[in-house]
Coordinates of C-alpha atoms in Angstrom, one line a residue:
Chain U
G858 CA 81.0 96.0 108.0
E859 CA 81.5 97.8 105.0
D860 CA 84.5 98.2 103.5
V861 CA 87.5 100.2 101.9
E862 CA 86.8 99.7 98.3
Q863 CA 89.1 100.1 95.3
S864 CA 88.5 99.1 91.2
L865 CA 90.5 95.9 91.0
F866 CA 92.2 97.1 88.0
L867 CA 93.7 99.4 85.7
S868 CA 95.6 99.9 82.3
V869 CA 97.0 102.5 81.1
R870 CA 100.0 103.4 78.4
E871 CA 103.6 104.8 79.0
G872 CA 103.3 108.7 79.7
D873 CA 99.5 108.8 80.8
S874 CA 98.0 109.5 83.4
S875 CA 96.8 107.0 86.1
V876 CA 93.7 107.9 88.2
I877 CA 93.2 105.3 90.9
N878 CA 90.1 105.5 92.7
C879 CA 89.1 105.0 96.4
T880 CA 85.8 104.8 98.6
Y881 CA 86.7 104.7 102.6
T882 CA 84.3 104.0 105.4
D883 CA 85.0 106.2 108.2
S884 CA 83.9 110.1 107.5
S885 CA 86.4 110.6 111.3
S886 CA 89.4 109.5 109.7
T887 CA 92.0 112.2 109.9
Y888 CA 94.4 110.9 107.3
L889 CA 94.3 109.0 104.5
Y890 CA 97.3 107.3 102.8
W891 CA 98.1 105.7 99.4
Y892 CA 100.4 102.4 99.6
K893 CA 102.5 100.7 96.8
Q894 CA 103.1 97.0 96.8
E895 CA 105.6 96.0 94.3
P896 CA 105.4 91.8 93.5
G897 CA 107.8 90.4 96.4
A898 CA 108.0 93.5 98.3
G899 CA 106.5 94.7 101.8
L900 CA 104.1 97.9 101.3
Q901 CA 105.5 101.2 100.8
L902 CA 104.3 104.5 102.1
L903 CA 103.8 106.9 98.6
T904 CA 101.6 110.0 100.3
Y905 CA 98.7 110.7 102.4
I906 CA 96.4 113.5 103.2
F907 CA 95.3 115.2 105.9
S908 CA 91.4 114.9 106.3
N909 CA 91.0 118.9 106.2
M910 CA 93.1 119.5 103.3
D911 CA 91.0 118.4 99.6
M912 CA 93.7 117.9 97.7
K913 CA 97.9 117.4 98.1
Q914 CA 100.5 117.2 95.5
D915 CA 103.8 115.6 95.6
Q916 CA 106.0 115.9 92.7
R917 CA 104.3 113.5 89.9
L918 CA 100.9 112.2 92.8
T919 CA 98.1 114.2 93.2
V920 CA 95.9 113.3 96.2
L921 CA 92.1 114.1 95.8
L922 CA 89.8 114.0 98.5
N923 CA 86.1 114.6 98.9
K924 CA 84.8 113.8 102.4
K925 CA 81.3 114.6 101.6
D926 CA 81.6 111.6 99.8
K927 CA 84.0 109.9 101.5
H928 CA 86.0 109.3 98.0
L929 CA 89.9 109.9 97.9
S930 CA 92.1 109.3 94.6
L931 CA 95.4 109.2 93.5
R932 CA 96.8 110.5 90.2
I933 CA 99.9 109.3 88.7
A934 CA 101.1 112.4 85.9
D935 CA 103.4 110.7 83.0
T936 CA 102.6 107.0 84.0
Q937 CA 106.1 104.8 84.0
T938 CA 106.5 101.2 83.2
G939 CA 108.0 101.0 86.9
D940 CA 105.0 102.6 88.4
S941 CA 102.5 98.6 87.4
A942 CA 102.4 97.4 90.8
I943 CA 99.5 97.3 93.4
Y944 CA 98.0 100.3 94.6
F945 CA 96.1 100.4 98.3
C946 CA 94.1 103.1 100.1
A947 CA 93.8 103.3 103.6
E948 CA 92.4 105.1 106.3
N949 CA 92.8 105.6 110.1
W950 CA 95.4 105.2 113.1
D951 CA 94.9 101.1 112.3
M952 CA 95.2 101.4 108.5
R953 CA 92.1 99.8 106.9
F954 CA 92.9 98.9 103.7
G955 CA 91.3 98.9 100.5
A956 CA 91.5 95.2 98.2
G957 CA 94.1 97.2 96.4
T958 CA 94.5 98.5 92.5
R959 CA 96.8 96.4 90.2
L960 CA 98.0 99.3 88.0
T961 CA 99.7 97.6 84.9
V962 CA 101.3 100.5 82.8
K963 CA 101.9 99.2 78.4
P964 CA 105.1 100.7 76.6
Chain I
D498 CA 118.6 102.0 108.9
T499 CA 118.1 98.7 107.3
G500 CA 114.1 98.6 107.8
V501 CA 112.0 96.4 109.1
S502 CA 113.2 92.8 108.8
Q503 CA 111.0 89.7 109.3
D504 CA 112.5 86.2 109.9
P505 CA 111.4 83.6 108.2
R506 CA 110.5 84.8 104.4
H507 CA 109.0 81.4 103.9
K508 CA 107.7 78.5 106.6
I509 CA 105.7 75.7 105.4
T510 CA 104.4 73.6 108.3
K511 CA 101.7 70.7 109.1
R512 CA 98.2 71.2 109.8
G513 CA 98.3 71.1 113.7
Q514 CA 101.6 72.5 114.3
N515 CA 102.9 75.3 116.2
V516 CA 104.8 78.7 114.2
T517 CA 106.6 81.9 115.2
F518 CA 107.5 84.5 113.2
R519 CA 110.2 87.6 114.4
C520 CA 109.8 91.2 113.6
D521 CA 112.6 93.3 114.0
P522 CA 111.7 97.0 113.4
I523 CA 113.4 100.3 112.6
S524 CA 115.2 100.4 115.8
E525 CA 113.9 104.4 116.6
H526 CA 110.4 103.5 115.8
N527 CA 108.4 103.0 119.0
R528 CA 105.0 101.4 117.4
L529 CA 104.8 97.7 115.8
Y530 CA 101.6 96.7 114.1
W531 CA 101.2 92.9 112.6
Y532 CA 98.9 92.7 109.2
R533 CA 97.6 89.3 107.6
Q534 CA 97.7 89.3 103.7
T535 CA 95.7 86.9 101.5
L536 CA 95.7 86.7 97.9
G537 CA 94.3 89.3 96.3
Q538 CA 93.4 91.1 99.0
G539 CA 94.6 94.2 101.3
P540 CA 96.4 94.2 104.7
E541 CA 94.0 93.3 107.5
F542 CA 94.9 94.8 111.1
L543 CA 95.9 91.9 113.4
T544 CA 97.4 93.6 116.7
Y545 CA 99.7 96.8 117.5
F546 CA 102.1 97.7 120.4
Q547 CA 103.0 101.2 121.6
N548 CA 106.3 100.1 122.7
E549 CA 106.2 96.7 124.9
A550 CA 102.3 97.5 125.8
Q551 CA 99.8 95.6 123.0
L552 CA 97.3 98.0 123.0
E553 CA 94.5 96.5 120.8
K554 CA 94.1 93.3 119.1
S555 CA 91.8 92.4 116.4
R556 CA 88.7 89.9 116.4
L557 CA 90.6 88.1 113.3
L558 CA 92.9 87.2 116.3
S559 CA 91.7 84.3 117.8
D560 CA 93.0 82.7 120.9
R561 CA 95.4 80.7 119.2
F562 CA 97.6 83.8 117.7
S563 CA 99.5 85.5 120.5
A564 CA 102.0 88.3 119.8
E565 CA 104.8 90.0 122.2
R566 CA 106.8 93.1 121.9
P567 CA 108.7 91.7 126.0
K568 CA 111.7 95.2 125.3
G569 CA 109.9 97.3 123.2
S570 CA 112.2 96.4 120.1
F571 CA 111.8 93.0 118.5
S572 CA 108.2 91.2 118.4
T573 CA 107.3 87.7 118.0
L574 CA 104.3 86.2 116.5
E575 CA 103.2 82.8 117.1
I576 CA 100.5 80.8 116.0
Q577 CA 99.2 77.6 117.9
R578 CA 97.6 74.1 115.9
T579 CA 97.8 75.8 112.5
E580 CA 95.0 75.4 110.4
Q581 CA 94.6 75.8 106.9
G582 CA 93.0 78.9 106.7
D583 CA 95.7 80.1 108.5
S584 CA 98.2 80.2 105.2
A585 CA 98.8 83.8 104.2
M586 CA 101.7 87.0 104.1
Y587 CA 102.3 88.0 107.9
L588 CA 103.3 91.5 107.1
C589 CA 104.8 93.5 110.4
A590 CA 105.1 97.4 110.3
S591 CA 106.7 100.0 112.3
S592 CA 106.6 103.2 112.9
P593 CA 107.7 106.2 114.7
T594 CA 105.8 108.9 117.3
A595 CA 104.1 111.2 114.8
L596 CA 102.1 114.4 114.9
D597 CA 101.2 114.2 111.2
G598 CA 99.6 110.5 111.4
E599 CA 101.1 106.8 111.0
K600 CA 103.8 106.2 108.6
L601 CA 104.3 102.8 108.5
F602 CA 107.4 100.9 107.1
F603 CA 106.6 97.3 106.4
G604 CA 108.6 94.4 106.2
S605 CA 109.0 92.1 103.3
G606 CA 106.9 89.6 105.3
T607 CA 106.6 85.9 106.1
Q608 CA 104.5 83.4 104.1
L609 CA 103.0 80.8 106.0
S610 CA 101.6 77.9 104.2
V611 CA 100.3 75.3 106.1
L612 CA 99.4 72.1 104.3

């Protein structure tokens, strides 16, 4: 079957914006989610978006949703070294996850 | 609120042995999920409880796997006759009933190594 797809790596400099992209599979997904996983820790919900929205902003985080293309993105403004982690997008109530994007922030 | 707790953090076992993991969800959460995560991959859904009822099982959950949540509080995941391919991080998550989407709170996981 189809998988939720994400690019595996992203490297940015501290203070720049980061954009993490995701292509999901189910056009009927009601909610789409972004989770963050730091080394040795469980996943932490960062933000989510309802499918009838095309944008959601939450402090430094902006989520964009393109339902036609089944494309979801997460923008982190003013990226800090503490943002270095693996970011997962997920869809549906049973949370189908992508493989994760490892974000590295260089000072 | 102490978060979702999983025990043990690490388990090393020999092939063919049975193992059992425990998950204590956040107390007021009625939904509980089990996932498996292997290196370089996202979590894969295994099963889900609403209170004590197991409502969904993934095809990944072979007949060697069984999960229970007898009183709608803590849950156990048992793997019988472990195989090397079962080596993974087993994650538990819980969520409250919500009208605006499932918000999962994850534990730190149990890392299983099958030798």
